[in-house]
Coordinates of N, CA and C in Angstrom, one line a residue:
X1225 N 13.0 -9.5 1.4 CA 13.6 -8.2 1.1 C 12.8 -7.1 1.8
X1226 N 13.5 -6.3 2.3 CA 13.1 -5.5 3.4 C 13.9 -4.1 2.6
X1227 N 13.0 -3.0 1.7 CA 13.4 -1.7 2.1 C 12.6 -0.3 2.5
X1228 N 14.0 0.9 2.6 CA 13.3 1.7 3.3 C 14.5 2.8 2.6
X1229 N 13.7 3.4 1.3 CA 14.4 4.8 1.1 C 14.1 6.0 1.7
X1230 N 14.7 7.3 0.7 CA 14.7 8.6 1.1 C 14.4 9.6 -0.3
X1231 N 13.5 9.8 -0.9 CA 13.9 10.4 -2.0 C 14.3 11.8 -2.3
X1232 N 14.5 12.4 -2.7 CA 15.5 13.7 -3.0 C 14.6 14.8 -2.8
X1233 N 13.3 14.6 -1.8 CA 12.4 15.7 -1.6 C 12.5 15.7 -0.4
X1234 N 13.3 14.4 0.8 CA 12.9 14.3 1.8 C 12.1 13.2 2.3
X1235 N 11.2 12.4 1.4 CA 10.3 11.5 1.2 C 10.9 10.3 1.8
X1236 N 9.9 9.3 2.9 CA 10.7 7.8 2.9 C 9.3 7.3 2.4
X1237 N 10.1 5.9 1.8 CA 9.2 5.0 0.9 C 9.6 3.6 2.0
X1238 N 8.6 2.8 1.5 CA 9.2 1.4 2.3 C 8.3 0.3 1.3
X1239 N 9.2 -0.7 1.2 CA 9.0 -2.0 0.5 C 9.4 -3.2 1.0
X1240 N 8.6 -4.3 0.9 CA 9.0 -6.0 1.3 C 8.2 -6.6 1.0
X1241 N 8.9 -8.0 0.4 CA 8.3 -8.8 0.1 C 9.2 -10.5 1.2
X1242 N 8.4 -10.9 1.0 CA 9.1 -12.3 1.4 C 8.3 -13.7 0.7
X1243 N 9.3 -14.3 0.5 CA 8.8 -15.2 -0.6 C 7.6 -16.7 0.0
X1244 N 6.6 -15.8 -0.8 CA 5.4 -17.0 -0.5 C 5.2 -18.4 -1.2
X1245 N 6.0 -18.7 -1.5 CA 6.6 -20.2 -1.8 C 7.1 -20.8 -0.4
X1246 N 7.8 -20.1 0.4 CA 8.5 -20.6 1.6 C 7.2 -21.5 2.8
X1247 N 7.9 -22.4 3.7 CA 7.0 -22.2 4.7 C 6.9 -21.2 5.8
X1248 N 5.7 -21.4 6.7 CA 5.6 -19.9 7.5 C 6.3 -20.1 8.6
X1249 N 7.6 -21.0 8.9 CA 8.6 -21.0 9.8 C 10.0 -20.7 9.1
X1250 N 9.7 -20.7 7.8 CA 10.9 -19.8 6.9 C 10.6 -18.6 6.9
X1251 N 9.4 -18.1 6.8 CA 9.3 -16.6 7.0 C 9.3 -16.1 7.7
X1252 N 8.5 -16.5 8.5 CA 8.9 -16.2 10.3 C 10.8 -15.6 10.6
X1253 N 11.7 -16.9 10.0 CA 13.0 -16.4 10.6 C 13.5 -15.5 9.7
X1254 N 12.7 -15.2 8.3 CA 13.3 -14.2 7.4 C 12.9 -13.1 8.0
X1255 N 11.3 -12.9 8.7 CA 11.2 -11.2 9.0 C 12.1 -11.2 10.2
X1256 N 12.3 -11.7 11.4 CA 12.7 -11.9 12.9 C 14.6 -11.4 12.2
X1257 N 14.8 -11.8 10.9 CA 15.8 -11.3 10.5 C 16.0 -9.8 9.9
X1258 N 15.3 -9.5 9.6 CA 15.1 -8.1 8.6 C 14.6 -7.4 10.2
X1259 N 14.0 -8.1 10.6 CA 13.7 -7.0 12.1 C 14.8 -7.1 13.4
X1260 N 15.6 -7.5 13.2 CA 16.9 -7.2 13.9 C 18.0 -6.5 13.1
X1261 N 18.1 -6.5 12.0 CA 18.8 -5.6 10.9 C 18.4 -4.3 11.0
X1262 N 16.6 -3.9 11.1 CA 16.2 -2.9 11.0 C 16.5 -2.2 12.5
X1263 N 16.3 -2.9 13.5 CA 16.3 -2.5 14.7 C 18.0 -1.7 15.0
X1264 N 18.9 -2.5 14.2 CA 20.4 -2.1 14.1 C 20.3 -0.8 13.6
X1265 N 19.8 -0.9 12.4 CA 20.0 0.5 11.7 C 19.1 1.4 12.6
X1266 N 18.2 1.3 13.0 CA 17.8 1.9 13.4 C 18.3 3.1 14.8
X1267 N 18.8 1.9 15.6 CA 19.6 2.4 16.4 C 20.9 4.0 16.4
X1268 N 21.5 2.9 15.0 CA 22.7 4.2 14.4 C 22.3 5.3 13.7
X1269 N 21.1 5.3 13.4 CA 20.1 6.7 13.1 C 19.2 7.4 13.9
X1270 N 19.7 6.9 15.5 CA 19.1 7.1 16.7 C 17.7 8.1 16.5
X1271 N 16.9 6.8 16.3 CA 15.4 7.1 16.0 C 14.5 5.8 16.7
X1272 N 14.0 5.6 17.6 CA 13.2 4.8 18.5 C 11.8 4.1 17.5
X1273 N 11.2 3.6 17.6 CA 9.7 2.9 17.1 C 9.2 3.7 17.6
X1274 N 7.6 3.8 16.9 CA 6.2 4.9 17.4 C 5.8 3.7 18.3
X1275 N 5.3 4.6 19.5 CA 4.1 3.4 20.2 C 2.7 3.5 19.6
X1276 N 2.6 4.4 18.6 CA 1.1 3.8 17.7 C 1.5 3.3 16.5
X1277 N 0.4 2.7 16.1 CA 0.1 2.1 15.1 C 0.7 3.0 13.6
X1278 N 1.0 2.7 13.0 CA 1.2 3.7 11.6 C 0.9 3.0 10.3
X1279 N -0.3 3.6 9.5 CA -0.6 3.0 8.9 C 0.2 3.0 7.3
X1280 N 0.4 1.9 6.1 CA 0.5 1.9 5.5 C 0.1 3.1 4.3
X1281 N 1.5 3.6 3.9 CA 1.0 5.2 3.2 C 2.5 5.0 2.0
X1282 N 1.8 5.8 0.7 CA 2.7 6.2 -0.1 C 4.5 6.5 0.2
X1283 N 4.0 7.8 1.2 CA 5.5 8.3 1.0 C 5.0 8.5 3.3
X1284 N 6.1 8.7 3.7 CA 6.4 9.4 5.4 C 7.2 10.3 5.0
X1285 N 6.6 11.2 5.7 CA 7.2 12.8 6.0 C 8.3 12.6 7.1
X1286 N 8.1 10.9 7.8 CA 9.6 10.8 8.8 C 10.6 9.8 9.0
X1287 N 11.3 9.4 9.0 CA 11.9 8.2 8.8 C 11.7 7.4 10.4
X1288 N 11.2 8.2 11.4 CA 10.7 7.1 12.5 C 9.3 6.7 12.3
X1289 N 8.7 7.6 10.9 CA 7.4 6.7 11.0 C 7.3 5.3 9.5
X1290 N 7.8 5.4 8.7 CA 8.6 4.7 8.1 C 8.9 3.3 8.5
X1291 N 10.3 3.4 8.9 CA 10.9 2.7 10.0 C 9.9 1.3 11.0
X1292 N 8.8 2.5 11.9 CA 8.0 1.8 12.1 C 7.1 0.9 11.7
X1293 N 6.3 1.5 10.8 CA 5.4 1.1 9.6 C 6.6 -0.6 9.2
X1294 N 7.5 -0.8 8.4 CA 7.8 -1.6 8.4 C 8.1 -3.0 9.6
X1295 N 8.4 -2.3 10.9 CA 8.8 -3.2 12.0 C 7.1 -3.9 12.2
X1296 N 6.4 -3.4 12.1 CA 5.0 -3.6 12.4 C 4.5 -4.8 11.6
X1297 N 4.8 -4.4 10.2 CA 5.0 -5.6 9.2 C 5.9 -6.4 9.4
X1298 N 6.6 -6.9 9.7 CA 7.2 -8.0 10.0 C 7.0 -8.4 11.3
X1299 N 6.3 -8.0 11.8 CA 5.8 -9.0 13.1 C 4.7 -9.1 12.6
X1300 N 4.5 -9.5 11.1 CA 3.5 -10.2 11.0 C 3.3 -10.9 9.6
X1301 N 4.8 -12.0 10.0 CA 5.2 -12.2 8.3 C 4.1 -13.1 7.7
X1302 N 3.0 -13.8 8.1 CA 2.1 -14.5 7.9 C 1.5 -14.1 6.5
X1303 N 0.9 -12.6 6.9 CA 0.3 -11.4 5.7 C 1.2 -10.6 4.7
X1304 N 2.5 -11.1 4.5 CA 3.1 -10.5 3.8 C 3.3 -11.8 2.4
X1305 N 3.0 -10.8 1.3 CA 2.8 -11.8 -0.1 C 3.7 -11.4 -0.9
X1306 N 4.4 -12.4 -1.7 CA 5.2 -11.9 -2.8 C 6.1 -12.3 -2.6

């Protein structure tokens, strides 16, 4: 599960989990999945990926940093728990 809200202040949040029961060639094709979904949406909210790094935070003040922040995470479904 891959999300990415907006809350009523402006705020984006982002959440995922992928199930660590799986093996790490099931999760592999679950993020490679959620990262071509996101890249979709992404697109139709014509907003590009940061070329830096963005670190893991509360709330983003942007939805391209957000956005990012998750694609980052799933290219690296190894470290994702839960």
């Amino acid at each position: 599960m891959v999300q990415l809200t907006e809350n009523r202040n402006g705020k984006y949040s982002t959440a995922y989990v992928l199930d660590a029961e799986t093996t790490p060639d099931v999760r592999k094709v679950a993020a490679l999945q959620a990262q071509k979904e996101l890249a979709d949406c992404m697109q139709v909210w014509g907003i590009s990926l940061l070329d830096t790094s963005v670190p893991e935070q509360m709330k983003y003040d942007f939805l391209a940093e957000a956005a990012s922040h998750l694609m980052q995470v799933l290219n690296d479904p190894e470290h994702i728990t839960g």
